[in-house]
């Protein structure tokens, strides 16, 4: 045969596609659903994540914040000026304590002053005022904005005068919520917002004043309008840490632990969903294309008899595969974009949340490219089999060869065919590369890429063992089993049966679908805990030992309080040395040495609420030795670990405590700000001040403030209810979207698996013809096939669910989420897999049962 041009090959491939539309339907469907799920989930998750990150930035009012405890040096100021020259917006915030008084009462009151530039602050979010107004329109050089509790304590109202320093200021409005309230100081005294001009005029910034300086930074937006990548934020934070070694630098992802964990876990889970959609689509493609090429063996043999070379035939089917992948990819991208556009409207009505959709060409191209690439990769092994087709053996292939799919065939031919070895390696390398490209989470990408290889190998081995076990079982019980059951089980390993293919494909599909379900269930459970409606949202400061019992009683009697108060004792101390190194010589990481002169110690017999030990072990309740648990973050900054020794000095006492545990707090409880926790005996006899946390109805916090002021005027109330409600609403939205997208991914995966099962109908046609010719009734054939389908589903379900639990446990461990075995849902999934296999098999195959053998053969 003369050389075959690409034009001729495309014509032959297209002609065959037109004549076999039904067979190619499953290929196109698998590619389309996989690409649609990939494009839709990835595209929407990208838009949703951009919305979440904007909300996270709004909670800190900036991209990055740097807190300093002294003015920058000339060299540091040059560095900050250079940063500003690069397009990074920067605004300073000065925070300090001062006395304020009113001409009406003349009673001085300690207040927490926050000086801002209202023209720039905040970069993200808004300062909520009552009456509603824009901060830049209200805050002038001669006005201030104050918290409601200041009005209560000084018996003032909006419009009255307030003296701060040497100047009188008019109270212009009441501040309801500041976007960066959680990242600012929880200082004693009501909040007062003042302009920087007003602060300069007040005379409070005299030399030696203890004013804290916090810089907010906003990175320049990207040209394409997409969100600033985390890598850019991290790089900028590292640059600031080097420029300001004594500053505490945090970015918007560290504003609140619950929000940080929610963002990280949502990113990991959404990446997992994208990868699962990709591989499930590839399973469907591999199954359908393998079945098609096996059906075309007669045609291939005839073409070879007429002189066609293997390379020419492979060219035809390679181009055919490319056309199918392209067709399915384009259809899938169209469906995926439609899904991506529909999600926000659906969620806006169902969940009352708005998400802007940004159609990204990159997402569309990745979806299309992944669809075509996986189609080519998973069709490569059966294409290579074309080289081994010989016309003389075509009539004997059904009994001489075990017609296994690409994975089993690749393993079976390892000893015979180097090309198959290369194809298998290429598939795994291609999937790993796609996984690395698609995954926004390094953890998910790494676990997925490495786990896929191991799981595929174990699934193939499990399939072979199960089939071998069934054969041995039938050999021993053949005569005692009913005929339909005997034939149904024997069908699993008959020549030409793709049972091993279905077992591997179904097992892998079930594993991935259930892994998504198990992971999202655990993640959502953790997020619900961190967004519980009764967590502390009002904090109390400076409660004396004489007042603590009375404060507890008063809080318990308040109707606005919805949960018991959490109280934490605090002892002021300083650090003398760390592991024998004096404090002034200690090598610290972004922890100002002056902070060592003022640390807070607390005690607790048990692990406090919301706190977990990530290293070491908590002490017994009767512990007498001076031991200490250090927060993981502060341990990293101080350079201490389990087994280190820290010497504290409080009043005239000095003691050395051994670090026995590192802790991690959820940021939602009173003890979340505790860096050093000791047994009570270690702090016995030292002066103590109590801090507290309580949850109150956000709309009725004022009632609690007034009641506490009347009974205990020296107790400071820090109201962060509105700020925490913002965090809580974001976390709740994360849980809803995770559940919704997981459900969509699982549904798409079920459709792909169903199409994979249905694609095997063409392999059963000749068997039905033979059975009918031998006199089998439709009921007998239906029973035989039902048993075969049910066993396939049950075996694949058992293998897939076991591995799903293993994969979920590994991923959740990497994500720092507690894993729970879900036996009930595993059993339901097992039954559902068997039902799906039986139902899909019969939906695709029932037509041939009602036809005569000759009619079926003519149609085929």
Coordinates of N, CA, C and O in Angstrom, one line a residue, residues 436-573:
X436 N 0.0 17.9 38.7 CA 0.9 19.0 39.3 C 0.4 20.4 38.7 O 0.5 21.4 39.4
X437 N 0.0 20.4 37.4 CA -0.4 21.6 36.8 C -1.8 22.1 37.4 O -2.0 23.3 37.7
X438 N -2.7 21.2 37.5 CA -4.0 21.5 38.0 C -4.1 21.8 39.4 O -5.0 22.6 39.9
X439 N -3.3 21.2 40.2 CA -3.4 21.3 41.7 C -3.0 22.6 42.2 O -1.8 23.0 42.0
X440 N -3.9 23.3 42.9 CA -3.5 24.6 43.6 C -2.9 24.3 44.9 O -2.4 25.2 45.6
X441 N -2.9 23.1 45.3 CA -2.4 22.7 46.6 C -1.2 21.7 46.4 O -1.4 20.6 45.8
X442 N -0.1 22.0 46.9 CA 1.1 21.1 46.7 C 0.8 19.8 47.4 O 1.2 18.7 46.9
X443 N 0.1 19.8 48.6 CA -0.2 18.6 49.3 C -1.0 17.7 48.5 O -0.7 16.5 48.3
X444 N -2.1 18.2 47.9 CA -3.0 17.4 47.1 C -2.3 16.8 45.9 O -2.4 15.7 45.5
X445 N -1.6 17.7 45.2 CA -0.9 17.3 44.0 C 0.1 16.2 44.2 O 0.2 15.2 43.5
X446 N 0.9 16.3 45.3 CA 1.9 15.3 45.6 C 1.2 14.0 46.0 O 1.6 12.9 45.5
X447 N 0.2 14.0 46.9 CA -0.4 12.8 47.4 C -1.1 12.1 46.2 O -1.1 10.9 46.0
X448 N -1.8 12.9 45.4 CA -2.5 12.4 44.2 C -1.6 11.7 43.2 O -1.8 10.6 42.8
X449 N -0.5 12.4 42.9 CA 0.4 11.8 41.9 C 1.0 10.6 42.3 O 1.1 9.6 41.6
X450 N 1.5 10.5 43.6 CA 2.2 9.3 44.1 C 1.2 8.2 44.4 O 1.4 7.1 44.1
X451 N 0.0 8.6 44.9 CA -1.0 7.6 45.3 C -1.6 7.0 44.1 O -2.0 5.8 44.1
X452 N -1.7 7.7 43.0 CA -2.4 7.1 41.8 C -1.6 5.9 41.3 O -2.2 4.9 40.9
X453 N -0.3 6.0 41.3 CA 0.5 4.9 40.8 C 0.3 3.7 41.7 O 0.1 2.6 41.2
X454 N 0.4 3.9 43.0 CA 0.3 2.8 43.9 C -1.1 2.2 43.8 O -1.3 0.9 43.8
X455 N -2.1 3.0 43.8 CA -3.5 2.6 43.8 C -3.8 1.8 42.5 O -4.5 0.7 42.6
X456 N -3.4 2.3 41.4 CA -3.6 1.6 40.1 C -3.0 0.2 40.2 O -3.6 -0.8 39.8
X457 N -1.8 0.1 40.7 CA -1.1 -1.2 40.7 C -1.9 -2.2 41.7 O -2.1 -3.3 41.3
X458 N -2.3 -1.7 42.8 CA -3.0 -2.5 43.8 C -4.4 -2.9 43.3 O -4.8 -4.0 43.5
X459 N -5.0 -2.0 42.6 CA -6.4 -2.3 42.0 C -6.3 -3.4 41.0 O -7.1 -4.3 40.9
X460 N -5.3 -3.3 40.1 CA -5.1 -4.3 39.1 C -4.8 -5.7 39.7 O -5.4 -6.7 39.3
X461 N -3.9 -5.6 40.7 CA -3.6 -6.9 41.4 C -4.8 -7.4 42.1 O -5.1 -8.7 42.1
X462 N -5.6 -6.5 42.8 CA -6.8 -7.0 43.5 C -7.8 -7.6 42.5 O -8.4 -8.6 42.8
X463 N -7.9 -7.0 41.3 CA -8.8 -7.5 40.3 C -8.4 -8.9 39.9 O -9.3 -9.8 39.8
X464 N -7.1 -9.1 39.6 CA -6.6 -10.4 39.2 C -6.9 -11.4 40.3 O -7.3 -12.6 40.0
X465 N -6.6 -11.1 41.6 CA -6.8 -12.0 42.7 C -8.3 -12.4 42.8 O -8.6 -13.5 43.1
X466 N -9.2 -11.4 42.7 CA -10.6 -11.6 42.8 C -11.1 -12.6 41.7 O -11.8 -13.6 42.0
X467 N -10.7 -12.3 40.5 CA -11.0 -13.2 39.4 C -10.5 -14.6 39.6 O -11.2 -15.6 39.3
X468 N -9.2 -14.7 40.0 CA -8.7 -16.0 40.3 C -9.4 -16.7 41.4 O -9.7 -18.0 41.4
X469 N -9.8 -16.0 42.5 CA -10.5 -16.6 43.5 C -11.9 -17.1 43.1 O -12.4 -18.1 43.5
X470 N -12.6 -16.3 42.2 CA -13.9 -16.7 41.7 C -13.7 -18.0 40.9 O -14.6 -18.9 41.0
X471 N -12.7 -18.1 40.1 CA -12.5 -19.3 39.3 C -12.3 -20.5 40.2 O -12.9 -21.6 39.9
X472 N -11.5 -20.4 41.2 CA -11.2 -21.5 42.1 C -12.5 -21.9 42.9 O -12.8 -23.0 43.1
X473 N -13.3 -20.8 43.2 CA -14.5 -21.1 43.9 C -15.5 -21.9 43.1 O -16.1 -22.8 43.5
X474 N -15.6 -21.5 41.8 CA -16.5 -22.2 40.9 C -16.0 -23.6 40.6 O -16.8 -24.6 40.4
X475 N -14.7 -23.8 40.6 CA -14.2 -25.2 40.3 C -14.6 -26.2 41.4 O -14.8 -27.3 41.2
X476 N -14.8 -25.6 42.7 CA -15.1 -26.5 43.8 C -16.6 -26.6 44.0 O -17.1 -27.5 44.6
X477 N -17.4 -25.6 43.6 CA -18.8 -25.6 43.9 C -19.7 -25.6 42.6 O -20.9 -25.3 42.7
X478 N -19.1 -25.9 41.5 CA -19.8 -25.8 40.2 C -21.1 -26.6 40.2 O -22.1 -26.1 39.7
X479 N -21.1 -27.8 40.7 CA -22.3 -28.7 40.6 C -23.3 -28.3 41.6 O -24.5 -28.7 41.5
X480 N -23.0 -27.6 42.7 CA -24.0 -27.3 43.7 C -24.6 -25.9 43.5 O -25.5 -25.6 44.3
X481 N -24.2 -25.1 42.6 CA -24.7 -23.8 42.4 C -25.8 -23.8 41.3 O -25.8 -24.6 40.4
X482 N -26.8 -22.9 41.4 CA -27.8 -22.8 40.4 C -27.2 -22.4 39.0 O -26.2 -21.7 39.0
X483 N -27.8 -22.9 37.9 CA -27.2 -22.6 36.6 C -27.0 -21.1 36.3 O -25.9 -20.8 35.9
X484 N -28.0 -20.2 36.6 CA -27.8 -18.8 36.3 C -26.6 -18.2 37.1 O -25.8 -17.4 36.5
X485 N -26.5 -18.6 38.4 CA -25.4 -18.1 39.2 C -24.1 -18.6 38.7 O -23.1 -17.9 38.6
X486 N -24.0 -19.9 38.3 CA -22.8 -20.5 37.8 C -22.3 -19.8 36.5 O -21.2 -19.4 36.4
X487 N -23.3 -19.5 35.6 CA -22.9 -18.9 34.4 C -22.5 -17.4 34.6 O -21.6 -16.9 34.0
X488 N -23.3 -16.7 35.6 CA -23.0 -15.3 35.8 C -21.6 -15.1 36.4 O -20.9 -14.2 36.0
X489 N -21.2 -16.0 37.3 CA -19.9 -15.9 37.9 C -18.8 -16.3 36.9 O -17.7 -15.7 36.8
X490 N -19.1 -17.3 36.1 CA -18.1 -17.8 35.1 C -17.9 -16.7 34.0 O -16.8 -16.6 33.5
X491 N -18.9 -15.9 33.8 CA -18.8 -14.8 32.8 C -17.7 -13.8 33.2 O -17.2 -13.1 32.3
X492 N -17.4 -13.7 34.5 CA -16.4 -12.7 34.9 C -15.0 -13.0 34.4 O -14.2 -12.1 34.3
X493 N -14.7 -14.2 34.1 CA -13.4 -14.5 33.6 C -13.4 -15.3 32.2 O -12.4 -15.9 31.9
X494 N -14.5 -15.1 31.5 CA -14.6 -15.8 30.2 C -13.6 -15.1 29.2 O -13.3 -13.9 29.4
X495 N -13.2 -15.7 28.2 CA -12.3 -15.0 27.2 C -13.0 -13.8 26.5 O -14.1 -13.9 26.2
X496 N -12.3 -12.7 26.5 CA -12.8 -11.5 25.9 C -13.6 -10.7 26.8 O -14.1 -9.6 26.4
X497 N -13.9 -11.1 28.0 CA -14.7 -10.3 29.0 C -13.8 -9.3 29.6 O -12.7 -9.5 30.1
X498 N -14.3 -8.0 29.6 CA -13.5 -6.9 30.2 C -13.7 -6.8 31.7 O -13.7 -5.7 32.2
X499 N -13.8 -7.9 32.4 CA -14.1 -7.8 33.8 C -13.0 -7.2 34.6 O -13.2 -6.3 35.5
X500 N -11.7 -7.6 34.3 CA -10.6 -6.9 35.0 C -10.6 -5.4 34.7 O -10.2 -4.6 35.6
X501 N -10.9 -5.1 33.5 CA -11.0 -3.6 33.1 C -12.0 -2.9 34.0 O -11.8 -1.9 34.6
X502 N -13.2 -3.5 34.0 CA -14.3 -2.9 34.8 C -14.0 -2.8 36.3 O -14.3 -1.9 37.0
X503 N -13.4 -3.9 36.8 CA -13.0 -3.9 38.2 C -12.0 -2.8 38.6 O -12.2 -2.1 39.5
X504 N -11.0 -2.7 37.7 CA -10.0 -1.6 38.0 C -10.6 -0.3 37.8 O -10.4 0.6 38.6
X505 N -11.4 -0.1 36.7 CA -12.0 1.2 36.4 C -13.0 1.6 37.5 O -13.0 2.7 38.0
X506 N -13.9 0.7 37.8 CA -14.9 1.0 38.8 C -14.3 1.2 40.2 O -14.7 2.1 40.9
X507 N -13.4 0.3 40.5 CA -12.7 0.5 41.8 C -12.0 1.8 41.9 O -12.1 2.5 43.0
X508 N -11.3 2.2 40.9 CA -10.6 3.5 40.9 C -11.7 4.7 41.0 O -11.5 5.7 41.7
X509 N -12.7 4.5 40.2 CA -13.8 5.6 40.2 C -14.4 5.7 41.5 O -14.6 6.8 42.1
X510 N -14.8 4.6 42.1 CA -15.5 4.6 43.4 C -14.5 5.1 44.5 O -14.9 5.9 45.3
X511 N -13.3 4.8 44.4 CA -12.3 5.3 45.3 C -12.2 6.8 45.3 O -12.2 7.4 46.3
X512 N -12.2 7.3 44.1 CA -12.0 8.8 44.0 C -13.3 9.5 44.4 O -13.2 10.6 45.1
X513 N -14.4 9.0 44.0 CA -15.7 9.7 44.4 C -15.9 9.6 45.9 O -16.2 10.6 46.5
X514 N -15.6 8.5 46.5 CA -15.8 8.4 47.9 C -14.7 9.1 48.7 O -15.0 9.6 49.8
X515 N -13.5 9.2 48.1 CA -12.5 10.0 48.8 C -12.9 11.4 48.9 O -12.7 12.1 49.9
X516 N -13.5 12.0 47.8 CA -14.0 13.3 47.8 C -15.0 13.5 48.8 O -15.0 14.5 49.6
X517 N -15.9 12.5 48.9 CA -17.0 12.6 49.9 C -16.5 12.6 51.3 O -16.9 13.4 52.1
X518 N -15.6 11.6 51.6 CA -15.1 11.5 53.0 C -14.3 12.8 53.4 O -14.5 13.3 54.5
X519 N -13.5 13.3 52.4 CA -12.7 14.5 52.8 C -13.6 15.7 53.0 O -13.4 16.4 54.0
X520 N -14.5 15.9 52.1 CA -15.4 17.1 52.3 C -16.2 17.0 53.5 O -16.5 18.0 54.2
X521 N -16.7 15.8 53.9 CA -17.4 15.6 55.1 C -16.6 16.0 56.4 O -17.1 16.7 57.2
X522 N -15.4 15.5 56.4 CA -14.5 15.8 57.6 C -14.1 17.3 57.6 O -14.1 18.0 58.6
X523 N -13.8 17.9 56.4 CA -13.5 19.3 56.4 C -14.7 20.2 56.8 O -14.5 21.1 57.6
X524 N -15.9 19.8 56.3 CA -17.0 20.6 56.6 C -17.4 20.5 58.1 O -17.7 21.5 58.8
X525 N -17.2 19.3 58.7 CA -17.4 19.1 60.1 C -16.5 20.0 60.9 O -16.9 20.7 61.9
X526 N -15.2 20.1 60.5 CA -14.2 21.0 61.2 C -14.6 22.4 61.1 O -14.5 23.2 62.0
X527 N -15.0 22.8 59.9 CA -15.4 24.2 59.6 C -16.7 24.6 60.4 O -16.8 25.7 60.9
X528 N -17.6 23.7 60.5 CA -18.8 23.9 61.3 C -18.4 24.2 62.8 O -19.0 25.1 63.5
X529 N -17.4 23.4 63.3 CA -17.0 23.7 64.7 C -16.4 25.1 64.8 O -16.6 25.8 65.8
X530 N -15.6 25.5 63.8 CA -14.9 26.8 63.9 C -15.9 27.9 63.6 O -15.5 29.1 63.9
X531 N -17.1 27.6 63.1 CA -18.1 28.7 62.8 C -19.3 28.5 63.7 O -20.4 29.0 63.4
X532 N -19.1 27.8 64.8 CA -20.3 27.6 65.7 C -20.8 29.0 66.2 O -20.0 29.9 66.5
X533 N -22.1 29.1 66.4 CA -22.7 30.4 66.7 C -22.5 30.8 68.2 O -23.0 31.9 68.5
X534 N -21.9 30.0 69.0 CA -21.8 30.4 70.5 C -20.4 30.6 70.9 O -20.0 30.5 72.1
X535 N -19.4 30.8 70.0 CA -18.0 31.1 70.3 C -17.9 32.5 70.9 O -18.7 33.4 70.5
X536 N -16.9 32.8 71.7 CA -16.8 34.1 72.3 C -16.6 35.2 71.2 O -15.8 35.0 70.3
X537 N -17.4 36.2 71.4 CA -17.2 37.4 70.5 C -17.1 38.7 71.2 O -17.1 39.8 70.6
X538 N -17.1 38.7 72.5 CA -16.9 39.8 73.4 C -15.8 39.4 74.4 O -15.9 38.4 75.1
X539 N -14.8 40.2 74.5 CA -13.7 39.9 75.4 C -13.6 40.9 76.5 O -13.8 42.1 76.3
X540 N -13.3 40.5 77.7 CA -13.2 41.3 78.9 C -11.7 41.4 79.4 O -11.0 40.4 79.4
X541 N -11.3 42.6 79.7 CA -9.9 42.8 80.1 C -9.9 43.4 81.5 O -10.7 44.3 81.9
X542 N -8.8 43.1 82.3 CA -8.5 43.7 83.6 C -9.6 43.5 84.6 O -10.1 44.4 85.2
X543 N -9.9 42.2 84.8 CA -10.8 41.8 85.9 C -9.9 41.4 87.1 O -9.0 40.6 87.0
X544 N -10.1 42.0 88.2 CA -9.3 41.7 89.4 C -9.8 40.4 90.0 O -11.0 40.0 89.8
X545 N -9.0 39.8 90.9 CA -9.4 38.5 91.6 C -10.7 38.8 92.4 O -11.5 37.9 92.6
X546 N -10.8 40.0 93.0 CA -12.0 40.3 93.8 C -13.3 40.4 93.0 O -14.4 40.2 93.5
X547 N -13.1 40.7 91.7 CA -14.3 40.9 90.8 C -14.7 39.7 90.0 O -15.8 39.6 89.5
X548 N -13.8 38.7 89.9 CA -14.0 37.6 89.0 C -15.3 36.9 89.2 O -16.1 36.6 88.3
X549 N -15.6 36.5 90.5 CA -16.9 35.8 90.8 C -18.1 36.6 90.5 O -19.1 36.1 90.0
X550 N -18.0 37.9 90.9 CA -19.2 38.8 90.6 C -19.4 39.0 89.1 O -20.6 39.0 88.6
X551 N -18.3 39.1 88.3 CA -18.5 39.2 86.8 C -19.1 38.0 86.3 O -20.0 38.0 85.4
X552 N -18.7 36.8 86.7 CA -19.2 35.5 86.3 C -20.8 35.5 86.5 O -21.6 35.1 85.7
X553 N -21.2 35.9 87.7 CA -22.6 35.9 88.1 C -23.4 36.9 87.2 O -24.5 36.6 86.7
X554 N -22.8 38.1 87.0 CA -23.5 39.1 86.2 C -23.7 38.6 84.8 O -24.7 38.8 84.2
X555 N -22.6 38.0 84.2 CA -22.7 37.6 82.8 C -23.7 36.5 82.7 O -24.5 36.5 81.7
X556 N -23.8 35.6 83.6 CA -24.7 34.5 83.6 C -26.1 35.0 83.6 O -27.0 34.3 83.0
X557 N -26.4 36.1 84.2 CA -27.7 36.7 84.4 C -28.2 37.5 83.2 O -29.3 37.9 83.0
X558 N -27.2 37.8 82.2 CA -27.6 38.6 81.1 C -28.3 37.9 80.0 O -27.9 36.8 79.6
X559 N -29.5 38.4 79.6 CA -30.3 37.7 78.5 C -29.6 37.7 77.2 O -29.9 36.9 76.3
X560 N -28.7 38.6 77.0 CA -28.0 38.8 75.7 C -26.9 37.7 75.5 O -26.4 37.5 74.4
X561 N -26.5 37.1 76.6 CA -25.4 36.1 76.6 C -25.9 34.8 76.3 O -26.9 34.3 76.9
X562 N -25.3 34.1 75.3 CA -25.9 32.8 74.9 C -25.0 31.6 75.2 O -25.4 30.5 74.9
X563 N -23.9 31.8 75.9 CA -23.0 30.7 76.2 C -22.2 31.0 77.5 O -22.0 32.2 77.8
X564 N -21.8 30.0 78.3 CA -21.0 30.3 79.5 C -19.8 31.0 79.2 O -19.1 30.8 78.1
X565 N -19.4 31.9 80.1 CA -18.2 32.7 79.9 C -16.9 31.9 80.1 O -16.9 30.9 80.8
X566 N -15.9 32.2 79.3 CA -14.6 31.6 79.5 C -13.6 32.6 80.1 O -13.5 33.7 79.6
X567 N -13.1 32.2 81.3 CA -12.2 33.1 82.0 C -10.8 32.5 82.1 O -10.5 31.3 82.2
X568 N -9.8 33.5 81.9 CA -8.4 33.1 81.8 C -7.6 34.0 82.8 O -7.6 35.2 82.6
X569 N -6.9 33.4 83.7 CA -6.0 34.2 84.6 C -4.7 34.5 83.8 O -4.2 33.7 83.1
X570 N -4.2 35.7 84.1 CA -3.0 36.2 83.4 C -2.0 36.8 84.5 O -2.4 37.6 85.3
X571 N -0.8 36.3 84.4 CA 0.3 36.8 85.2 C 1.3 37.5 84.4 O 1.8 36.9 83.4
X572 N 1.7 38.7 84.7 CA 2.7 39.4 83.9 C 4.1 38.9 84.3 O 4.4 38.7 85.4
X573 N 4.9 38.7 83.3 CA 6.2 38.2 83.5 C 7.2 38.7 82.4 O 6.8 39.5 81.5

